[in-house]
mmCIF file of C-alpha atoms and ligand atoms in Angstrom:
data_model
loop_
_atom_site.group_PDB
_atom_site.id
_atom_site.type_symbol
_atom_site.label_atom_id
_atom_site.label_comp_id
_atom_site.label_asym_id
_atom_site.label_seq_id
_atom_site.Cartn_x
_atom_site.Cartn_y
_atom_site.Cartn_z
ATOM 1 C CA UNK A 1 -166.689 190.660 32.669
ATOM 2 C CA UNK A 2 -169.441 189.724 35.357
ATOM 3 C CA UNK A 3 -167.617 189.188 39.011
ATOM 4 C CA UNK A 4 -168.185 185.878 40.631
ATOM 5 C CA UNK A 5 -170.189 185.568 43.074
ATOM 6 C CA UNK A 6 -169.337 182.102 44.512
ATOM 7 C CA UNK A 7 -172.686 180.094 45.971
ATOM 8 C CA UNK A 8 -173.596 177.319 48.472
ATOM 9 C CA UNK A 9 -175.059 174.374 48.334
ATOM 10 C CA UNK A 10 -175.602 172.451 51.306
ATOM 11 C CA UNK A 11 -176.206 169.099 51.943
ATOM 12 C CA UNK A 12 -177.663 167.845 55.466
ATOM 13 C CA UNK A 13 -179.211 164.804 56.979
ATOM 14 C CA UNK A 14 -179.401 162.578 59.321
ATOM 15 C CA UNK A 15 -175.694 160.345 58.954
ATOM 16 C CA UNK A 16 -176.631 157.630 57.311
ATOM 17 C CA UNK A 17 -178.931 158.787 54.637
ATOM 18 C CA UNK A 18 -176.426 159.126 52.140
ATOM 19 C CA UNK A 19 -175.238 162.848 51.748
ATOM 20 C CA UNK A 20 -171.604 161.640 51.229
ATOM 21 C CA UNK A 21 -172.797 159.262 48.385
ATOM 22 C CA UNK A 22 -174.856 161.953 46.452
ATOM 23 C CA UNK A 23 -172.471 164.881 47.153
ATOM 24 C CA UNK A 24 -169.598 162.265 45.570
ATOM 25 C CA UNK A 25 -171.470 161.756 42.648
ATOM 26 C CA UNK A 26 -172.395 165.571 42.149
ATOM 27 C CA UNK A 27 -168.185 166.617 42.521
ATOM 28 C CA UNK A 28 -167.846 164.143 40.205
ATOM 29 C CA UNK A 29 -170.830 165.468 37.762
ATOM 30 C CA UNK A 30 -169.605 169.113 37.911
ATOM 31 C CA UNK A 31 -166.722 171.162 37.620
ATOM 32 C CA UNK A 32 -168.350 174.393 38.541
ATOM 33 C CA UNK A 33 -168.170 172.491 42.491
ATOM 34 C CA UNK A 34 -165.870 171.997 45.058
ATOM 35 C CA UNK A 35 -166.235 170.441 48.420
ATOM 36 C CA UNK A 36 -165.607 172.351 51.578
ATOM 37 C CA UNK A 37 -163.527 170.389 53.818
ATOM 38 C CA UNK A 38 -164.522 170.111 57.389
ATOM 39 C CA UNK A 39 -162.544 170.101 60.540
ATOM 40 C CA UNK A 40 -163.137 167.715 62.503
ATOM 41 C CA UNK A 41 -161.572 166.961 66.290
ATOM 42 C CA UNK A 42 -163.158 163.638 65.791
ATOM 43 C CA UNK A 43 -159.912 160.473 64.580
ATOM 44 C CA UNK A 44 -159.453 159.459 61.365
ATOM 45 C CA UNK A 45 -161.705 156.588 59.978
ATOM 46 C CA UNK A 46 -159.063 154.254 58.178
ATOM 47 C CA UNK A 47 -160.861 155.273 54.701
ATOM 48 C CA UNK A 48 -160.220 159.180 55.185
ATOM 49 C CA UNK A 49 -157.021 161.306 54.745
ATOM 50 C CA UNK A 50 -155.959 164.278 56.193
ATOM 51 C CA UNK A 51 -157.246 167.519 53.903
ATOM 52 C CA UNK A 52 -159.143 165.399 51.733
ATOM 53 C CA UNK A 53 -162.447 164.192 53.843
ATOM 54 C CA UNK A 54 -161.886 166.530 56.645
ATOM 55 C CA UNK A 55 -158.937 168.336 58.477
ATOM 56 C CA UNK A 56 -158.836 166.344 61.797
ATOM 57 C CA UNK A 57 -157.433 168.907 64.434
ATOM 58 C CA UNK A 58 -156.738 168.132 68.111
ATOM 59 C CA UNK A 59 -159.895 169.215 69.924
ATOM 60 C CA UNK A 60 -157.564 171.573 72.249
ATOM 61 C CA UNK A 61 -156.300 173.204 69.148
ATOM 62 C CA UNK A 62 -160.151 173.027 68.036
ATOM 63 C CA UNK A 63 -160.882 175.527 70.646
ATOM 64 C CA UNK A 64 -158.319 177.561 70.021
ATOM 65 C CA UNK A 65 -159.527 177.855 66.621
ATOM 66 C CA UNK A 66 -163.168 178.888 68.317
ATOM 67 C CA UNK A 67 -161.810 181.416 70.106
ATOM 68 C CA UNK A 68 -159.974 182.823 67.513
ATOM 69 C CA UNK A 69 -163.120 183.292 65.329
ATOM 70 C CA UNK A 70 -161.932 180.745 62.692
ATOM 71 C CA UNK A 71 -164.890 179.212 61.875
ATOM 72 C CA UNK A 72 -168.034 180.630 59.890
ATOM 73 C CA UNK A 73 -169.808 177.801 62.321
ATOM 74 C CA UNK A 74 -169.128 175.254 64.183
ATOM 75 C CA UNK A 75 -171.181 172.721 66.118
ATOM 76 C CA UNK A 76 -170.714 169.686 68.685
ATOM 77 C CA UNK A 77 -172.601 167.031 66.680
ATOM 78 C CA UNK A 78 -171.866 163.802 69.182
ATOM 79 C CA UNK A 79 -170.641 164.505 72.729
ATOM 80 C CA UNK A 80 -166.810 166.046 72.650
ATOM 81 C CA UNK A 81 -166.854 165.602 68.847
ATOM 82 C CA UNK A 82 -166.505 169.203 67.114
ATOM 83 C CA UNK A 83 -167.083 170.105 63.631
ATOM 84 C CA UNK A 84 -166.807 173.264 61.950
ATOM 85 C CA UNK A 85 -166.168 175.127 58.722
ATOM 86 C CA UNK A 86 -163.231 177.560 58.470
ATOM 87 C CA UNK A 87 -163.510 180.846 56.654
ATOM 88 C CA UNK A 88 -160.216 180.207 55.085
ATOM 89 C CA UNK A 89 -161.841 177.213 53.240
ATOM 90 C CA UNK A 90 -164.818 179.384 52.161
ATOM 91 C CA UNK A 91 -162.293 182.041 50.930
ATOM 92 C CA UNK A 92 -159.971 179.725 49.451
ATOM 93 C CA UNK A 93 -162.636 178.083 47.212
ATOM 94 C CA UNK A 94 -164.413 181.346 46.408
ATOM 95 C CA UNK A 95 -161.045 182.358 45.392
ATOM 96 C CA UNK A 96 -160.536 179.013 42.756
ATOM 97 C CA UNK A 97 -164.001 180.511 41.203
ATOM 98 C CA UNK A 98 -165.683 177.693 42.553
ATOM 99 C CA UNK A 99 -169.591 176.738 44.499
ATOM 100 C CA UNK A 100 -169.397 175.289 47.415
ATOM 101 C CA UNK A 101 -170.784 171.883 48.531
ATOM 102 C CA UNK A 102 -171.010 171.528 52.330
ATOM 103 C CA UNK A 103 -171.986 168.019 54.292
ATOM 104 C CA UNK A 104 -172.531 169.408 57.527
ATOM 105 C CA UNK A 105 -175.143 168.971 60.611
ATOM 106 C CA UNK A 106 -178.918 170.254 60.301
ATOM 107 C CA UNK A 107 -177.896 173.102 62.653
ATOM 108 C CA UNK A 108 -174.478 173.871 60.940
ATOM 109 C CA UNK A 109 -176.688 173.823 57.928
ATOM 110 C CA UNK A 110 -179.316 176.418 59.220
ATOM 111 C CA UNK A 111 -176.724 178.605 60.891
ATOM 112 C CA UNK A 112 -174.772 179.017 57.610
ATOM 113 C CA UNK A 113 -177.908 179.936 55.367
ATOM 114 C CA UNK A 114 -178.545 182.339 57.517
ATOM 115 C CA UNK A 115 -175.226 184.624 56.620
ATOM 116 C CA UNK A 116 -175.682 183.851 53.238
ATOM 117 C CA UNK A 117 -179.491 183.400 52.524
ATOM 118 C CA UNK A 118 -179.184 184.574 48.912
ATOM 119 C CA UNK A 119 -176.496 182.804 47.578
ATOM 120 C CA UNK A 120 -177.414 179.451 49.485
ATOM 121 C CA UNK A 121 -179.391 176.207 48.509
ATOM 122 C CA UNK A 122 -180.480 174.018 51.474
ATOM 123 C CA UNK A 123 -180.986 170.292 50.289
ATOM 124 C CA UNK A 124 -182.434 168.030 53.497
ATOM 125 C CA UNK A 125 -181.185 164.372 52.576
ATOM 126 C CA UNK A 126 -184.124 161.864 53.529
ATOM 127 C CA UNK A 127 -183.636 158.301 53.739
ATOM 128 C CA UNK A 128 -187.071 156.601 53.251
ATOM 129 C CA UNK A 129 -187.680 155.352 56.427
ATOM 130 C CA UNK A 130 -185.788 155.160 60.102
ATOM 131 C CA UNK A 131 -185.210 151.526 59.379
ATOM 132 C CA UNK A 132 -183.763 152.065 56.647
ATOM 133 C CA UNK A 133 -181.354 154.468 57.896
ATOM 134 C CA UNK A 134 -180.439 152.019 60.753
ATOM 135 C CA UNK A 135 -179.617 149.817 58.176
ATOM 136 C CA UNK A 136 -177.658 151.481 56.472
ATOM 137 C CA UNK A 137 -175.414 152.893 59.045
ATOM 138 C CA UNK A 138 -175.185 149.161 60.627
ATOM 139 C CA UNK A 139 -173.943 147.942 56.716
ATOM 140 C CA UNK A 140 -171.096 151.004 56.209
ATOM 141 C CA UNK A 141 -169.508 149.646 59.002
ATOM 142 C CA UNK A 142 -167.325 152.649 60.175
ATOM 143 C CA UNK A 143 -168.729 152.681 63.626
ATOM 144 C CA UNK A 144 -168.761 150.507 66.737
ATOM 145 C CA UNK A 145 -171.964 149.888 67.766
ATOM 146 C CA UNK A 146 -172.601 152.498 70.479
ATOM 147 C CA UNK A 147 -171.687 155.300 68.304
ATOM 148 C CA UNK A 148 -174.184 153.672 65.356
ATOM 149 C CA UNK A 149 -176.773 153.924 68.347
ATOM 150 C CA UNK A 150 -175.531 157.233 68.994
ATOM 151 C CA UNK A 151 -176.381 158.356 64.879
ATOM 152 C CA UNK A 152 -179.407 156.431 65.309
ATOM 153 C CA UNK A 153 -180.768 158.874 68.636
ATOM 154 C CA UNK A 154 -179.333 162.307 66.769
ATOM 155 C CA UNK A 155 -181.926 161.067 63.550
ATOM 156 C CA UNK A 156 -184.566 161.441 65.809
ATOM 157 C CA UNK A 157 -184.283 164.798 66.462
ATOM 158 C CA UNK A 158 -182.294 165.643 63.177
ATOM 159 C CA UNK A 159 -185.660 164.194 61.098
ATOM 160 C CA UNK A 160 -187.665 167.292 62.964
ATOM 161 C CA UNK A 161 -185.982 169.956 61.379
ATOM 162 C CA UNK A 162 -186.583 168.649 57.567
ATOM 163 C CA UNK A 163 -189.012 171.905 57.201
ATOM 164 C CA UNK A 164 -186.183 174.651 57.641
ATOM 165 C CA UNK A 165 -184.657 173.672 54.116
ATOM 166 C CA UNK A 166 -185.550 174.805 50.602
ATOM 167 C CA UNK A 167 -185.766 171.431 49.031
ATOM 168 C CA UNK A 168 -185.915 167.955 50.404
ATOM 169 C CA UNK A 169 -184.461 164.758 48.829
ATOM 170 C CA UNK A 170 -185.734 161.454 49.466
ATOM 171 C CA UNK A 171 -182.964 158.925 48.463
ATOM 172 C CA UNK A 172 -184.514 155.363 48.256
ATOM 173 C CA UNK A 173 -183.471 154.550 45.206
ATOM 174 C CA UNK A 174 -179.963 155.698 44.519
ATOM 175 C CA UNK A 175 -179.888 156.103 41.076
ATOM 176 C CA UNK A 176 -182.607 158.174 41.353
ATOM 177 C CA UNK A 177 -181.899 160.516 44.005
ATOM 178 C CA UNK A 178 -178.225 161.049 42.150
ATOM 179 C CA UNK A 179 -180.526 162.098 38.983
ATOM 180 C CA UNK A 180 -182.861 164.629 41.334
ATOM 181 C CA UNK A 181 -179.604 165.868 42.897
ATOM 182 C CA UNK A 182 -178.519 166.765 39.967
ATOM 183 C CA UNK A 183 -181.634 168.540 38.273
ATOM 184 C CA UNK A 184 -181.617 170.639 41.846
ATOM 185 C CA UNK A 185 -177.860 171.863 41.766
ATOM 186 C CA UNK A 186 -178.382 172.449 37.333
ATOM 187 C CA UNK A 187 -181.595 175.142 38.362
ATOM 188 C CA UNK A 188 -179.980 176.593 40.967
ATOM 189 C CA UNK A 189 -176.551 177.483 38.990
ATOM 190 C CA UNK A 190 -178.962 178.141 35.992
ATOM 191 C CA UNK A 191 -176.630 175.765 34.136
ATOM 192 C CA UNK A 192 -177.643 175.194 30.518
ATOM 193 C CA UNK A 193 -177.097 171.622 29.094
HETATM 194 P P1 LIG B 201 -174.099 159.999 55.151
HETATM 195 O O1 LIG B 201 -172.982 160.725 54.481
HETATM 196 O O2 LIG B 201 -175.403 160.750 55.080
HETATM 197 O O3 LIG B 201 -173.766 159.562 56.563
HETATM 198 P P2 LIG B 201 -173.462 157.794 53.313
HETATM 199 O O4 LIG B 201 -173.419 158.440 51.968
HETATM 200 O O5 LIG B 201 -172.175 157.398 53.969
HETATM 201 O O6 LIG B 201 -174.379 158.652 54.327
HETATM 202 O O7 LIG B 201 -174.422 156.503 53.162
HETATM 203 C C1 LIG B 201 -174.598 155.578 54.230
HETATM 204 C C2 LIG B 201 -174.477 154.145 53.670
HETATM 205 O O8 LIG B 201 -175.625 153.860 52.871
HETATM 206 C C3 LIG B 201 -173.261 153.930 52.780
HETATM 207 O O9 LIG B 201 -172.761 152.636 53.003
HETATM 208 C C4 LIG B 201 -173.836 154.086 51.359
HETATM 209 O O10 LIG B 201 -173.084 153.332 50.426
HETATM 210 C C5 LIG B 201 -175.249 153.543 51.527
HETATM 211 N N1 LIG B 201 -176.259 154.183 50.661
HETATM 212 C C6 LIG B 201 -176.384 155.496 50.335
HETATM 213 N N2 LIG B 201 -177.479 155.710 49.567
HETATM 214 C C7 LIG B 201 -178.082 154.505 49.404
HETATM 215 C C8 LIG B 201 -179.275 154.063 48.714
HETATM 216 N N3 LIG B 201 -180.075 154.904 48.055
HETATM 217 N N4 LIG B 201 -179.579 152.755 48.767
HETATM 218 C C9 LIG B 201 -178.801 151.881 49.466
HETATM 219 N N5 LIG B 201 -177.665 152.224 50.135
HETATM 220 C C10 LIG B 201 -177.311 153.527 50.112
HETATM 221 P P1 LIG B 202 -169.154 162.014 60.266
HETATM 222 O O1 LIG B 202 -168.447 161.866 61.572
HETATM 223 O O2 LIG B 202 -170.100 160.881 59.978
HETATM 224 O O3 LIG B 202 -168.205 162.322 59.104
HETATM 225 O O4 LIG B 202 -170.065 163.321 60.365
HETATM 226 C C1 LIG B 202 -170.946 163.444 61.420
HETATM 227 C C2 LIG B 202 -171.832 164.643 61.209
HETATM 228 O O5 LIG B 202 -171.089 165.863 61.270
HETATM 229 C C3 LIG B 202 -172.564 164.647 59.864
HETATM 230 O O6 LIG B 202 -173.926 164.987 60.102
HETATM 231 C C4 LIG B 202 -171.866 165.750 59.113
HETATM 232 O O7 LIG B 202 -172.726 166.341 58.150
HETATM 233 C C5 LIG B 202 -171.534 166.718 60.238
HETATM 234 N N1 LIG B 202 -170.506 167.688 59.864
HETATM 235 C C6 LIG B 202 -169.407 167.473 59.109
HETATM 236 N N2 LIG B 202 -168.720 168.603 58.948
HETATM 237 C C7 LIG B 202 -169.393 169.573 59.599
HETATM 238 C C8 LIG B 202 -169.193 170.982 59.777
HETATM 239 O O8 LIG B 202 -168.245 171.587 59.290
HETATM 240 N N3 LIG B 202 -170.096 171.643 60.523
HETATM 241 C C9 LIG B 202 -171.179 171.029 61.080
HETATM 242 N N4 LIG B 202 -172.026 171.789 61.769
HETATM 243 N N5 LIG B 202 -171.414 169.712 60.938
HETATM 244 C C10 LIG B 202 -170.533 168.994 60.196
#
């Protein structure tokens, strides 16, 4: 029997253009994926749970974690807000047989191509215009104002980097970027259907 060789397939944007929403649908689409679940020292948003959207750690344990050379990579993405992925949830999904779907930060993103370059698919999620984005992030309601302004700065500077990945996806029209998503993740894991 051929061994597995588990891939990854990452997901990054600026928040707001709707990696959550497309990486839902594609969990959803196919079994072959699992999500890798973040930690986070950032609280819990009222719609998340504990090892299910992200593993929210205290940010002093955080940095024990750092030190201890628990996470693959980890990044501050808003001031004193850490976010990182843990080898042990790489491992532990290799170990189900599973790819790996990662939302994480455009630098997270590049970092962890970079130990895995062949076994990893880069998507850059594009929303269709910086208004749009605004708007969106204003309608999800899940942030107070300042930190919507704070996602709104990051874009800036997260929009730069939309060269450094090996396919980009503009999602205007949802239905439609769920339908590209999922022609991109079928080539990559060669899936017949
Ligand atoms: P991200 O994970 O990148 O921060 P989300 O998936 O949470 O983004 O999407 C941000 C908001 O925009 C959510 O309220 C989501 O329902 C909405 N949304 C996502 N894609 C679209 C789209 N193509 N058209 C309109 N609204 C969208
Ligand atoms: P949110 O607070 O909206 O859930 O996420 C904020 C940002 O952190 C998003 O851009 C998300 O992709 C990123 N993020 C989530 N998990 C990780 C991670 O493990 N590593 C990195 N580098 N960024 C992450």
């Amino acid at each position: 029997m051929e061994e597995f060789e588990g891939k990854l397939i990452i997901f990054t944007a600026p928040s707001g253009a709707g990696k959550t929403t497309i990486v839902h649908h594609l969990l959803d689409s196919f079994p072959q994926l699992a999500f890798s679940i973040s930690a986070t020292s950032r609280s819990r948003r009222p719609t998340e749970s504990e090892g299910h959207d992200y593993y929210f750690i205290p940010p002093t344990r955080f940095k024990d974690l750092i030190d201890q050379g628990a996470f693959l990579e980890w990044e501050e993405v808003y001031e004193n807000q850490f976010y990182g992925t843990l080898k042990s949830e790489v491992e532990r999904l290799w170990a189900e047989g599973k790819h790996i779907v990662f939302d994480i930060d455009v630098k997270g993103a590049m970092n962890l191509k970079s130990q895995f370059p062949g076994r990893t698919l880069s998507v850059f999620v594009k929303p269709p215009s910086r208004n749009t984005l605004a708007k969106r992030l204003r309608n999800r309601r899940t942030e107070s104002p300042e930190q919507v302004q704070a996602r709104i700065q990051k874009a800036e500077e997260e929009l730069r980097f939309e060269n450094q990945f090996d396919v980009v996806l503009v999602n205007d029209v949802l239905s439609r970027a769920l339908q590209e998503a999922e022609a991109i993740v079928t080539e990559f894991l060669g899936i017949q259907r």
